[in-house]
């Protein structure tokens, strides 16, 4: 668990994504941005604007229809252990213990069983789950399951961690604790993090920069630098600088939601049959 020396730089240039279907569906349009290695980026925007699609593209699950996508200068052409994804609904195997779930990721890389298990134990301890190695996912709380999920991703030493509303299903208190845990992990391992959330407070508490997306097809509406000192105290959310940033984010997102509603209404009107 060493410093990452700035690995994990992401370059998106004119990334467009069309999803297959009966009609060509434009999910993302010409996204261009550069993310430094070790940077923490939050992504917000109206629901359906393409946030998950963007993460899936960086993960390599989804090939862009146009543009260039590079991690550390290398074109992304499929999933890889250098990029780990944490979903809201975790991907733990219910019939495996916490330890086996975390160790499982290493099996593919051919690490011998003994070493897999000892490294898995180390990572479970890292996320504060020492003593829970033998529990099955159903025997763990939602927050604990997400910690196992995070350990499962971290064990591969990803340069990039992609998080798709990872704390969205947790209660407020657990969510706050998970945010602090994540910041602690990020501070120690320094992966690049792309963190999708619909919670503006959460976006600002965590990030170096917030990427605000437009309504569909998603484009980058604005990149907001969160120049708040770290570590950020719990009461940062009532600081005037924080509130100013929050107002800006809120105004942008609300404007995009409004535009998407108007767009939807107009589209519906066009589709109405013309009466003679
Ligand atoms: N497999 C698919 N086929 C067609 N449309 C899809 C598919 N998956 C998602 N979409 C649509 O693409 C848009 C972007 O989806 P998504 O990236 O999940 O948005 P977000 O995560 O911002 O809510 C949405 O309008 C969604 O309905
Ligand atoms: Mg989504």
PDB file of C-alpha atoms and ligand atoms in Angstrom:
ATOM      1  CA  UNK A   1       0.000   0.000   0.000  1.00  0.00           C
ATOM      2  CA  UNK A   2       2.303   2.668  -1.250  1.00  0.00           C
ATOM      3  CA  UNK A   3       1.942   6.064  -2.860  1.00  0.00           C
ATOM      4  CA  UNK A   4       0.759   5.821  -6.425  1.00  0.00           C
ATOM      5  CA  UNK A   5       3.080   8.398  -7.944  1.00  0.00           C
ATOM      6  CA  UNK A   6       0.322  10.107  -9.817  1.00  0.00           C
ATOM      7  CA  UNK A   7      -0.816   6.998 -11.704  1.00  0.00           C
ATOM      8  CA  UNK A   8      -4.446   6.877 -12.781  1.00  0.00           C
ATOM      9  CA  UNK A   9      -4.678   9.889 -15.076  1.00  0.00           C
ATOM     10  CA  UNK A  10      -7.812   9.774 -17.195  1.00  0.00           C
ATOM     11  CA  UNK A  11      -8.191  11.581 -20.504  1.00  0.00           C
ATOM     12  CA  UNK A  12     -11.589  11.763 -22.112  1.00  0.00           C
ATOM     13  CA  UNK A  13     -11.677  13.446 -25.487  1.00  0.00           C
ATOM     14  CA  UNK A  14     -14.946  13.934 -27.347  1.00  0.00           C
ATOM     15  CA  UNK A  15     -16.421  10.788 -25.873  1.00  0.00           C
ATOM     16  CA  UNK A  16     -19.833  10.025 -27.338  1.00  0.00           C
ATOM     17  CA  UNK A  17     -21.913   6.982 -26.566  1.00  0.00           C
ATOM     18  CA  UNK A  18     -24.871   5.644 -28.464  1.00  0.00           C
ATOM     19  CA  UNK A  19     -26.694   2.766 -26.871  1.00  0.00           C
ATOM     20  CA  UNK A  20     -28.128   0.020 -29.020  1.00  0.00           C
ATOM     21  CA  UNK A  21     -31.888  -0.302 -29.316  1.00  0.00           C
ATOM     22  CA  UNK A  22     -34.762   0.105 -31.718  1.00  0.00           C
ATOM     23  CA  UNK A  23     -33.775   3.714 -32.233  1.00  0.00           C
ATOM     24  CA  UNK A  24     -30.218   4.948 -31.877  1.00  0.00           C
ATOM     25  CA  UNK A  25     -30.075   6.308 -28.371  1.00  0.00           C
ATOM     26  CA  UNK A  26     -27.599   9.069 -27.637  1.00  0.00           C
ATOM     27  CA  UNK A  27     -26.506   8.753 -24.007  1.00  0.00           C
ATOM     28  CA  UNK A  28     -23.341  10.875 -23.950  1.00  0.00           C
ATOM     29  CA  UNK A  29     -22.248  13.649 -26.298  1.00  0.00           C
ATOM     30  CA  UNK A  30     -18.677  14.800 -26.693  1.00  0.00           C
ATOM     31  CA  UNK A  31     -17.444  14.587 -23.145  1.00  0.00           C
ATOM     32  CA  UNK A  32     -14.007  16.091 -22.823  1.00  0.00           C
ATOM     33  CA  UNK A  33     -12.167  16.311 -19.556  1.00  0.00           C
ATOM     34  CA  UNK A  34      -8.849  15.447 -18.003  1.00  0.00           C
ATOM     35  CA  UNK A  35      -8.558  13.946 -14.560  1.00  0.00           C
ATOM     36  CA  UNK A  36      -5.224  13.895 -12.773  1.00  0.00           C
ATOM     37  CA  UNK A  37      -3.863  10.782 -11.139  1.00  0.00           C
ATOM     38  CA  UNK A  38      -5.023  10.609  -7.529  1.00  0.00           C
ATOM     39  CA  UNK A  39      -7.733  13.184  -8.020  1.00  0.00           C
ATOM     40  CA  UNK A  40     -11.130  12.724  -6.369  1.00  0.00           C
ATOM     41  CA  UNK A  41     -13.929  13.635  -8.776  1.00  0.00           C
ATOM     42  CA  UNK A  42     -17.622  13.674  -7.958  1.00  0.00           C
ATOM     43  CA  UNK A  43     -20.103  13.477 -10.806  1.00  0.00           C
ATOM     44  CA  UNK A  44     -23.599  14.895 -10.458  1.00  0.00           C
ATOM     45  CA  UNK A  45     -26.431  15.573 -12.890  1.00  0.00           C
ATOM     46  CA  UNK A  46     -30.107  14.830 -13.502  1.00  0.00           C
ATOM     47  CA  UNK A  47     -31.120  11.213 -13.329  1.00  0.00           C
ATOM     48  CA  UNK A  48     -30.803   9.525 -16.700  1.00  0.00           C
ATOM     49  CA  UNK A  49     -28.149  11.983 -17.922  1.00  0.00           C
ATOM     50  CA  UNK A  50     -25.554   9.280 -18.458  1.00  0.00           C
ATOM     51  CA  UNK A  51     -23.508   9.165 -15.244  1.00  0.00           C
ATOM     52  CA  UNK A  52     -23.527   5.367 -15.024  1.00  0.00           C
ATOM     53  CA  UNK A  53     -22.880   5.185 -18.755  1.00  0.00           C
ATOM     54  CA  UNK A  54     -19.782   7.337 -18.310  1.00  0.00           C
ATOM     55  CA  UNK A  55     -18.470   5.122 -15.502  1.00  0.00           C
ATOM     56  CA  UNK A  56     -19.152   2.008 -17.555  1.00  0.00           C
ATOM     57  CA  UNK A  57     -17.133   3.473 -20.407  1.00  0.00           C
ATOM     58  CA  UNK A  58     -14.135   4.185 -18.162  1.00  0.00           C
ATOM     59  CA  UNK A  59     -14.486   0.689 -16.669  1.00  0.00           C
ATOM     60  CA  UNK A  60     -14.307  -0.698 -20.190  1.00  0.00           C
ATOM     61  CA  UNK A  61     -17.716  -2.381 -20.080  1.00  0.00           C
ATOM     62  CA  UNK A  62     -19.044  -0.093 -22.774  1.00  0.00           C
ATOM     63  CA  UNK A  63     -17.158   1.014 -25.885  1.00  0.00           C
ATOM     64  CA  UNK A  64     -17.565   4.665 -26.862  1.00  0.00           C
ATOM     65  CA  UNK A  65     -19.110   5.317 -30.261  1.00  0.00           C
ATOM     66  CA  UNK A  66     -16.677   8.157 -30.789  1.00  0.00           C
ATOM     67  CA  UNK A  67     -13.755   9.925 -29.169  1.00  0.00           C
ATOM     68  CA  UNK A  68     -10.744   8.809 -27.203  1.00  0.00           C
ATOM     69  CA  UNK A  69     -10.578   7.421 -23.725  1.00  0.00           C
ATOM     70  CA  UNK A  70      -7.192   6.846 -22.125  1.00  0.00           C
ATOM     71  CA  UNK A  71      -5.933   5.869 -18.699  1.00  0.00           C
ATOM     72  CA  UNK A  72      -2.297   6.819 -18.169  1.00  0.00           C
ATOM     73  CA  UNK A  73      -2.025   7.350 -21.897  1.00  0.00           C
ATOM     74  CA  UNK A  74      -3.219   3.841 -22.771  1.00  0.00           C
ATOM     75  CA  UNK A  75      -6.464   3.482 -24.728  1.00  0.00           C
ATOM     76  CA  UNK A  76      -9.157   1.674 -22.736  1.00  0.00           C
ATOM     77  CA  UNK A  77     -10.308  -1.344 -24.705  1.00  0.00           C
ATOM     78  CA  UNK A  78     -12.013  -3.468 -22.084  1.00  0.00           C
ATOM     79  CA  UNK A  79     -12.251  -4.038 -18.336  1.00  0.00           C
ATOM     80  CA  UNK A  80      -9.067  -4.503 -16.329  1.00  0.00           C
ATOM     81  CA  UNK A  81      -7.943  -4.891 -12.721  1.00  0.00           C
ATOM     82  CA  UNK A  82      -6.414  -1.400 -12.852  1.00  0.00           C
ATOM     83  CA  UNK A  83      -9.985  -0.026 -12.772  1.00  0.00           C
ATOM     84  CA  UNK A  84     -12.330  -1.239 -10.043  1.00  0.00           C
ATOM     85  CA  UNK A  85     -16.061  -0.592  -9.876  1.00  0.00           C
ATOM     86  CA  UNK A  86     -18.177  -0.292  -6.728  1.00  0.00           C
ATOM     87  CA  UNK A  87     -21.920  -0.414  -7.325  1.00  0.00           C
ATOM     88  CA  UNK A  88     -24.822   0.687  -5.130  1.00  0.00           C
ATOM     89  CA  UNK A  89     -26.055  -2.881  -5.067  1.00  0.00           C
ATOM     90  CA  UNK A  90     -22.852  -4.686  -4.227  1.00  0.00           C
ATOM     91  CA  UNK A  91     -21.668  -7.586  -6.303  1.00  0.00           C
ATOM     92  CA  UNK A  92     -20.777  -9.886  -3.394  1.00  0.00           C
ATOM     93  CA  UNK A  93     -21.399 -13.597  -3.798  1.00  0.00           C
ATOM     94  CA  UNK A  94     -23.942 -14.568  -1.123  1.00  0.00           C
ATOM     95  CA  UNK A  95     -22.584 -18.102  -0.707  1.00  0.00           C
ATOM     96  CA  UNK A  96     -19.054 -16.931   0.062  1.00  0.00           C
ATOM     97  CA  UNK A  97     -17.751 -15.476   3.308  1.00  0.00           C
ATOM     98  CA  UNK A  98     -16.493 -11.904   3.499  1.00  0.00           C
ATOM     99  CA  UNK A  99     -12.926 -13.209   3.364  1.00  0.00           C
ATOM    100  CA  UNK A 100     -13.578 -15.402   0.323  1.00  0.00           C
ATOM    101  CA  UNK A 101     -15.417 -12.608  -1.443  1.00  0.00           C
ATOM    102  CA  UNK A 102     -12.421 -10.309  -1.069  1.00  0.00           C
ATOM    103  CA  UNK A 103      -9.925 -13.059  -1.950  1.00  0.00           C
ATOM    104  CA  UNK A 104     -11.951 -14.094  -4.987  1.00  0.00           C
ATOM    105  CA  UNK A 105     -10.714 -11.177  -7.114  1.00  0.00           C
ATOM    106  CA  UNK A 106      -7.151 -12.453  -6.804  1.00  0.00           C
ATOM    107  CA  UNK A 107      -8.033 -15.945  -7.949  1.00  0.00           C
ATOM    108  CA  UNK A 108      -8.160 -14.751 -11.537  1.00  0.00           C
ATOM    109  CA  UNK A 109      -4.658 -13.346 -11.274  1.00  0.00           C
ATOM    110  CA  UNK A 110      -3.298 -16.733 -10.209  1.00  0.00           C
ATOM    111  CA  UNK A 111      -2.216 -15.762  -6.684  1.00  0.00           C
ATOM    112  CA  UNK A 112      -1.850 -18.917  -4.520  1.00  0.00           C
ATOM    113  CA  UNK A 113      -4.663 -19.584  -2.033  1.00  0.00           C
ATOM    114  CA  UNK A 114      -2.669 -18.950   1.138  1.00  0.00           C
ATOM    115  CA  UNK A 115      -1.509 -15.574  -0.062  1.00  0.00           C
ATOM    116  CA  UNK A 116      -4.992 -14.715  -1.366  1.00  0.00           C
ATOM    117  CA  UNK A 117      -6.492 -15.286   2.056  1.00  0.00           C
ATOM    118  CA  UNK A 118      -3.848 -13.407   3.992  1.00  0.00           C
ATOM    119  CA  UNK A 119      -4.082 -10.431   1.669  1.00  0.00           C
ATOM    120  CA  UNK A 120      -7.887 -10.527   1.862  1.00  0.00           C
ATOM    121  CA  UNK A 121      -7.647 -10.481   5.668  1.00  0.00           C
ATOM    122  CA  UNK A 122      -5.332  -7.491   5.453  1.00  0.00           C
ATOM    123  CA  UNK A 123      -7.799  -5.594   3.263  1.00  0.00           C
ATOM    124  CA  UNK A 124     -10.773  -6.472   5.450  1.00  0.00           C
ATOM    125  CA  UNK A 125      -8.859  -5.031   8.382  1.00  0.00           C
ATOM    126  CA  UNK A 126      -8.091  -1.998   6.248  1.00  0.00           C
ATOM    127  CA  UNK A 127     -11.831  -1.275   5.872  1.00  0.00           C
ATOM    128  CA  UNK A 128     -12.448  -1.882   9.571  1.00  0.00           C
ATOM    129  CA  UNK A 129     -13.859  -5.409   9.343  1.00  0.00           C
ATOM    130  CA  UNK A 130     -11.322  -7.398  11.342  1.00  0.00           C
ATOM    131  CA  UNK A 131     -13.236 -10.173  13.088  1.00  0.00           C
ATOM    132  CA  UNK A 132     -15.914 -10.420  10.386  1.00  0.00           C
ATOM    133  CA  UNK A 133     -13.928 -12.614   7.978  1.00  0.00           C
ATOM    134  CA  UNK A 134     -16.220 -15.633   8.291  1.00  0.00           C
ATOM    135  CA  UNK A 135     -19.536 -13.836   8.007  1.00  0.00           C
ATOM    136  CA  UNK A 136     -21.671 -14.245   4.928  1.00  0.00           C
ATOM    137  CA  UNK A 137     -22.986 -11.090   3.214  1.00  0.00           C
ATOM    138  CA  UNK A 138     -26.507 -11.651   4.596  1.00  0.00           C
ATOM    139  CA  UNK A 139     -25.028 -11.607   8.109  1.00  0.00           C
ATOM    140  CA  UNK A 140     -23.567  -8.136   7.583  1.00  0.00           C
ATOM    141  CA  UNK A 141     -25.253  -4.714   7.661  1.00  0.00           C
ATOM    142  CA  UNK A 142     -25.568  -2.691   4.456  1.00  0.00           C
ATOM    143  CA  UNK A 143     -22.604  -0.512   5.394  1.00  0.00           C
ATOM    144  CA  UNK A 144     -20.472  -3.543   6.205  1.00  0.00           C
ATOM    145  CA  UNK A 145     -21.368  -5.149   2.891  1.00  0.00           C
ATOM    146  CA  UNK A 146     -20.216  -2.021   1.098  1.00  0.00           C
ATOM    147  CA  UNK A 147     -16.937  -2.173   3.028  1.00  0.00           C
ATOM    148  CA  UNK A 148     -16.407  -5.734   1.860  1.00  0.00           C
ATOM    149  CA  UNK A 149     -17.216  -4.554  -1.650  1.00  0.00           C
ATOM    150  CA  UNK A 150     -14.636  -1.777  -1.369  1.00  0.00           C
ATOM    151  CA  UNK A 151     -12.023  -4.219  -0.023  1.00  0.00           C
ATOM    152  CA  UNK A 152     -12.822  -6.560  -2.907  1.00  0.00           C
ATOM    153  CA  UNK A 153     -11.999  -3.776  -5.334  1.00  0.00           C
ATOM    154  CA  UNK A 154      -8.943  -2.430  -3.481  1.00  0.00           C
ATOM    155  CA  UNK A 155      -7.193  -5.786  -3.241  1.00  0.00           C
ATOM    156  CA  UNK A 156      -6.343  -5.473  -6.944  1.00  0.00           C
ATOM    157  CA  UNK A 157      -4.543  -2.163  -6.294  1.00  0.00           C
ATOM    158  CA  UNK A 158      -6.606  -0.308  -8.884  1.00  0.00           C
ATOM    159  CA  UNK A 159      -5.253   2.999 -10.099  1.00  0.00           C
ATOM    160  CA  UNK A 160      -8.828   4.089 -10.723  1.00  0.00           C
ATOM    161  CA  UNK A 161     -11.815   3.400  -8.467  1.00  0.00           C
ATOM    162  CA  UNK A 162     -15.237   3.937 -10.032  1.00  0.00           C
ATOM    163  CA  UNK A 163     -18.102   4.344  -7.595  1.00  0.00           C
ATOM    164  CA  UNK A 164     -21.710   4.450  -8.793  1.00  0.00           C
ATOM    165  CA  UNK A 165     -23.854   5.864  -5.975  1.00  0.00           C
ATOM    166  CA  UNK A 166     -22.113   3.448  -3.601  1.00  0.00           C
ATOM    167  CA  UNK A 167     -23.736   4.801  -0.451  1.00  0.00           C
ATOM    168  CA  UNK A 168     -27.134   5.537  -1.984  1.00  0.00           C
ATOM    169  CA  UNK A 169     -28.894   2.711  -0.171  1.00  0.00           C
ATOM    170  CA  UNK A 170     -27.419   3.444   3.274  1.00  0.00           C
ATOM    171  CA  UNK A 171     -28.989   5.407   6.113  1.00  0.00           C
ATOM    172  CA  UNK A 172     -27.656   8.919   6.760  1.00  0.00           C
ATOM    173  CA  UNK A 173     -25.427   8.001   9.705  1.00  0.00           C
ATOM    174  CA  UNK A 174     -23.843   4.999   8.021  1.00  0.00           C
ATOM    175  CA  UNK A 175     -23.415   7.058   4.890  1.00  0.00           C
ATOM    176  CA  UNK A 176     -21.427   9.713   6.782  1.00  0.00           C
ATOM    177  CA  UNK A 177     -19.199   7.081   8.335  1.00  0.00           C
ATOM    178  CA  UNK A 178     -18.606   5.511   4.937  1.00  0.00           C
ATOM    179  CA  UNK A 179     -17.667   8.882   3.485  1.00  0.00           C
ATOM    180  CA  UNK A 180     -15.027   9.344   6.186  1.00  0.00           C
ATOM    181  CA  UNK A 181     -13.771   5.799   5.657  1.00  0.00           C
ATOM    182  CA  UNK A 182     -13.521   6.412   1.931  1.00  0.00           C
ATOM    183  CA  UNK A 183     -11.590   9.654   2.446  1.00  0.00           C
ATOM    184  CA  UNK A 184      -9.254   7.836   4.804  1.00  0.00           C
ATOM    185  CA  UNK A 185      -8.645   5.066   2.247  1.00  0.00           C
ATOM    186  CA  UNK A 186      -8.203   7.572  -0.551  1.00  0.00           C
ATOM    187  CA  UNK A 187      -5.701   9.520   1.541  1.00  0.00           C
ATOM    188  CA  UNK A 188      -3.635   6.413   2.142  1.00  0.00           C
ATOM    189  CA  UNK A 189      -3.768   4.697  -1.271  1.00  0.00           C
ATOM    190  CA  UNK A 190      -4.449   7.696  -3.490  1.00  0.00           C
ATOM    191  CA  UNK A 191      -6.275   6.053  -6.371  1.00  0.00           C
ATOM    192  CA  UNK A 192      -8.101   8.290  -8.799  1.00  0.00           C
ATOM    193  CA  UNK A 193     -11.771   8.199  -7.774  1.00  0.00           C
ATOM    194  CA  UNK A 194     -14.794   8.870  -9.953  1.00  0.00           C
ATOM    195  CA  UNK A 195     -17.722   9.064  -7.583  1.00  0.00           C
ATOM    196  CA  UNK A 196     -21.285   9.351  -8.882  1.00  0.00           C
ATOM    197  CA  UNK A 197     -23.866  10.645  -6.446  1.00  0.00           C
ATOM    198  CA  UNK A 198     -27.151  12.513  -6.496  1.00  0.00           C
ATOM    199  CA  UNK A 199     -26.339  14.024  -3.095  1.00  0.00           C
ATOM    200  CA  UNK A 200     -24.677  17.417  -3.556  1.00  0.00           C
ATOM    201  CA  UNK A 201     -23.427  17.537   0.065  1.00  0.00           C
ATOM    202  CA  UNK A 202     -21.746  14.190  -0.444  1.00  0.00           C
ATOM    203  CA  UNK A 203     -20.236  15.323  -3.752  1.00  0.00           C
ATOM    204  CA  UNK A 204     -18.716  18.409  -2.138  1.00  0.00           C
ATOM    205  CA  UNK A 205     -17.541  16.770   1.097  1.00  0.00           C
ATOM    206  CA  UNK A 206     -15.522  14.256  -0.882  1.00  0.00           C
ATOM    207  CA  UNK A 207     -14.265  15.811  -4.069  1.00  0.00           C
ATOM    208  CA  UNK A 208     -11.428  17.921  -5.359  1.00  0.00           C
ATOM    209  CA  UNK A 209     -13.632  18.742  -8.315  1.00  0.00           C
ATOM    210  CA  UNK A 210     -17.312  18.259  -9.111  1.00  0.00           C
ATOM    211  CA  UNK A 211     -18.292  17.497 -12.653  1.00  0.00           C
ATOM    212  CA  UNK A 212     -21.814  18.707 -13.335  1.00  0.00           C
ATOM    213  CA  UNK A 213     -23.457  17.007 -16.289  1.00  0.00           C
ATOM    214  CA  UNK A 214     -26.224  18.307 -18.514  1.00  0.00           C
ATOM    215  CA  UNK A 215     -29.453  16.420 -19.081  1.00  0.00           C
ATOM    216  CA  UNK A 216     -29.380  13.681 -21.691  1.00  0.00           C
ATOM    217  CA  UNK A 217     -27.403  13.365 -23.889  1.00  0.00           C
ATOM    218  CA  UNK A 218     -24.922  14.006 -21.101  1.00  0.00           C
ATOM    219  CA  UNK A 219     -22.274  16.627 -21.653  1.00  0.00           C
ATOM    220  CA  UNK A 220     -20.066  18.381 -19.135  1.00  0.00           C
ATOM    221  CA  UNK A 221     -21.970  21.477 -18.094  1.00  0.00           C
ATOM    222  CA  UNK A 222     -19.396  22.746 -15.627  1.00  0.00           C
ATOM    223  CA  UNK A 223     -16.412  21.637 -13.577  1.00  0.00           C
ATOM    224  CA  UNK A 224     -16.445  23.108 -10.112  1.00  0.00           C
ATOM    225  CA  UNK A 225     -13.217  23.174  -8.119  1.00  0.00           C
ATOM    226  CA  UNK A 226     -13.870  22.399  -4.464  1.00  0.00           C
ATOM    227  CA  UNK A 227     -11.140  24.491  -2.878  1.00  0.00           C
ATOM    228  CA  UNK A 228     -11.964  23.488   0.690  1.00  0.00           C
ATOM    229  CA  UNK A 229      -9.075  22.454   2.958  1.00  0.00           C
ATOM    230  CA  UNK A 230      -8.540  18.804   3.906  1.00  0.00           C
ATOM    231  CA  UNK A 231      -9.207  17.042   6.155  1.00  0.00           C
ATOM    232  CA  UNK A 232     -12.690  18.500   6.028  1.00  0.00           C
ATOM    233  CA  UNK A 233     -14.344  18.758   9.435  1.00  0.00           C
ATOM    234  CA  UNK A 234     -17.859  17.405   9.926  1.00  0.00           C
ATOM    235  CA  UNK A 235     -19.318  20.897  10.238  1.00  0.00           C
ATOM    236  CA  UNK A 236     -17.889  21.961   6.873  1.00  0.00           C
ATOM    237  CA  UNK A 237     -21.415  21.709   5.465  1.00  0.00           C
ATOM    238  CA  UNK A 238     -22.414  24.871   7.342  1.00  0.00           C
ATOM    239  CA  UNK A 239     -19.344  26.878   6.331  1.00  0.00           C
ATOM    240  CA  UNK A 240     -20.175  29.821   4.028  1.00  0.00           C
ATOM    241  CA  UNK A 241     -17.706  28.613   1.343  1.00  0.00           C
ATOM    242  CA  UNK A 242     -19.395  25.215   1.347  1.00  0.00           C
ATOM    243  CA  UNK A 243     -22.865  26.698   1.110  1.00  0.00           C
ATOM    244  CA  UNK A 244     -21.784  28.918  -1.778  1.00  0.00           C
ATOM    245  CA  UNK A 245     -20.512  25.883  -3.697  1.00  0.00           C
ATOM    246  CA  UNK A 246     -23.666  23.964  -2.866  1.00  0.00           C
ATOM    247  CA  UNK A 247     -25.884  26.754  -4.173  1.00  0.00           C
ATOM    248  CA  UNK A 248     -23.955  26.783  -7.422  1.00  0.00           C
ATOM    249  CA  UNK A 249     -24.235  23.014  -7.875  1.00  0.00           C
ATOM    250  CA  UNK A 250     -27.898  23.040  -6.963  1.00  0.00           C
ATOM    251  CA  UNK A 251     -28.699  25.835  -9.422  1.00  0.00           C
ATOM    252  CA  UNK A 252     -26.925  24.007 -12.239  1.00  0.00           C
ATOM    253  CA  UNK A 253     -28.585  20.654 -11.562  1.00  0.00           C
ATOM    254  CA  UNK A 254     -32.022  22.221 -11.140  1.00  0.00           C
ATOM    255  CA  UNK A 255     -31.571  24.102 -14.396  1.00  0.00           C
ATOM    256  CA  UNK A 256     -30.690  20.861 -16.175  1.00  0.00           C
ATOM    257  CA  UNK A 257     -33.638  19.016 -14.642  1.00  0.00           C
ATOM    258  CA  UNK A 258     -35.927  21.828 -15.777  1.00  0.00           C
ATOM    259  CA  UNK A 259     -34.524  21.699 -19.300  1.00  0.00           C
ATOM    260  CA  UNK A 260     -34.943  17.956 -19.471  1.00  0.00           C
ATOM    261  CA  UNK A 261     -38.582  18.294 -18.441  1.00  0.00           C
ATOM    262  CA  UNK A 262     -39.184  20.934 -21.097  1.00  0.00           C
ATOM    263  CA  UNK A 263     -37.365  18.765 -23.648  1.00  0.00           C
ATOM    264  CA  UNK A 264     -39.534  15.803 -22.687  1.00  0.00           C
ATOM    265  CA  UNK A 265     -42.712  17.822 -23.067  1.00  0.00           C
ATOM    266  CA  UNK A 266     -41.659  19.107 -26.460  1.00  0.00           C
ATOM    267  CA  UNK A 267     -40.775  15.619 -27.636  1.00  0.00           C
ATOM    268  CA  UNK A 268     -44.173  14.371 -26.450  1.00  0.00           C
ATOM    269  CA  UNK A 269     -45.926  17.157 -28.330  1.00  0.00           C
ATOM    270  CA  UNK A 270     -44.099  16.326 -31.561  1.00  0.00           C
ATOM    271  CA  UNK A 271     -45.209  12.751 -31.298  1.00  0.00           C
ATOM    272  CA  UNK A 272     -48.889  13.702 -30.920  1.00  0.00           C
ATOM    273  CA  UNK A 273     -50.926  12.940 -34.058  1.00  0.00           C
ATOM    274  CA  UNK A 274     -51.840  16.074 -35.978  1.00  0.00           C
ATOM    275  CA  UNK A 275     -55.592  16.509 -36.111  1.00  0.00           C
ATOM    276  CA  UNK A 276     -57.173  17.360 -39.428  1.00  0.00           C
TER     277      UNK A 276
HETATM  278  N1  LIG B   1     -29.157  -0.660 -22.202  1.00  0.00           N
HETATM  279  C1  LIG B   1     -29.768   0.500 -22.449  1.00  0.00           C
HETATM  280  N2  LIG B   1     -30.442   0.668 -23.605  1.00  0.00           N
HETATM  281  C2  LIG B   1     -31.055   1.841 -23.893  1.00  0.00           C
HETATM  282  N3  LIG B   1     -31.056   2.879 -23.052  1.00  0.00           N
HETATM  283  C3  LIG B   1     -30.420   2.773 -21.890  1.00  0.00           C
HETATM  284  C4  LIG B   1     -29.732   1.584 -21.520  1.00  0.00           C
HETATM  285  N4  LIG B   1     -29.171   1.794 -20.304  1.00  0.00           N
HETATM  286  C5  LIG B   1     -29.475   3.052 -19.946  1.00  0.00           C
HETATM  287  N5  LIG B   1     -30.234   3.652 -20.875  1.00  0.00           N
HETATM  288  C6  LIG B   1     -30.712   5.044 -20.875  1.00  0.00           C
HETATM  289  O1  LIG B   1     -29.561   5.839 -21.041  1.00  0.00           O
HETATM  290  C7  LIG B   1     -29.664   7.044 -20.299  1.00  0.00           C
HETATM  291  C8  LIG B   1     -28.479   7.193 -19.417  1.00  0.00           C
HETATM  292  O2  LIG B   1     -28.521   6.197 -18.420  1.00  0.00           O
HETATM  293  P1  LIG B   1     -27.580   6.189 -17.150  1.00  0.00           P
HETATM  294  O3  LIG B   1     -26.174   6.299 -17.596  1.00  0.00           O
HETATM  295  O4  LIG B   1     -27.957   4.996 -16.366  1.00  0.00           O
HETATM  296  O5  LIG B   1     -28.019   7.532 -16.414  1.00  0.00           O
HETATM  297  P2  LIG B   1     -27.723   7.994 -14.903  1.00  0.00           P
HETATM  298  O6  LIG B   1     -26.767   7.051 -14.304  1.00  0.00           O
HETATM  299  O7  LIG B   1     -27.182   9.401 -15.053  1.00  0.00           O
HETATM  300  O8  LIG B   1     -29.042   8.016 -14.217  1.00  0.00           O
HETATM  301  C9  LIG B   1     -30.975   6.937 -19.535  1.00  0.00           C
HETATM  302  O9  LIG B   1     -31.913   7.742 -20.210  1.00  0.00           O
HETATM  303  C10 LIG B   1     -31.333   5.475 -19.587  1.00  0.00           C
HETATM  304  O10 LIG B   1     -32.742   5.306 -19.576  1.00  0.00           O
HETATM  305 MG1  LIG B   2     -26.924   5.760 -12.696  1.00  0.00          MG
END
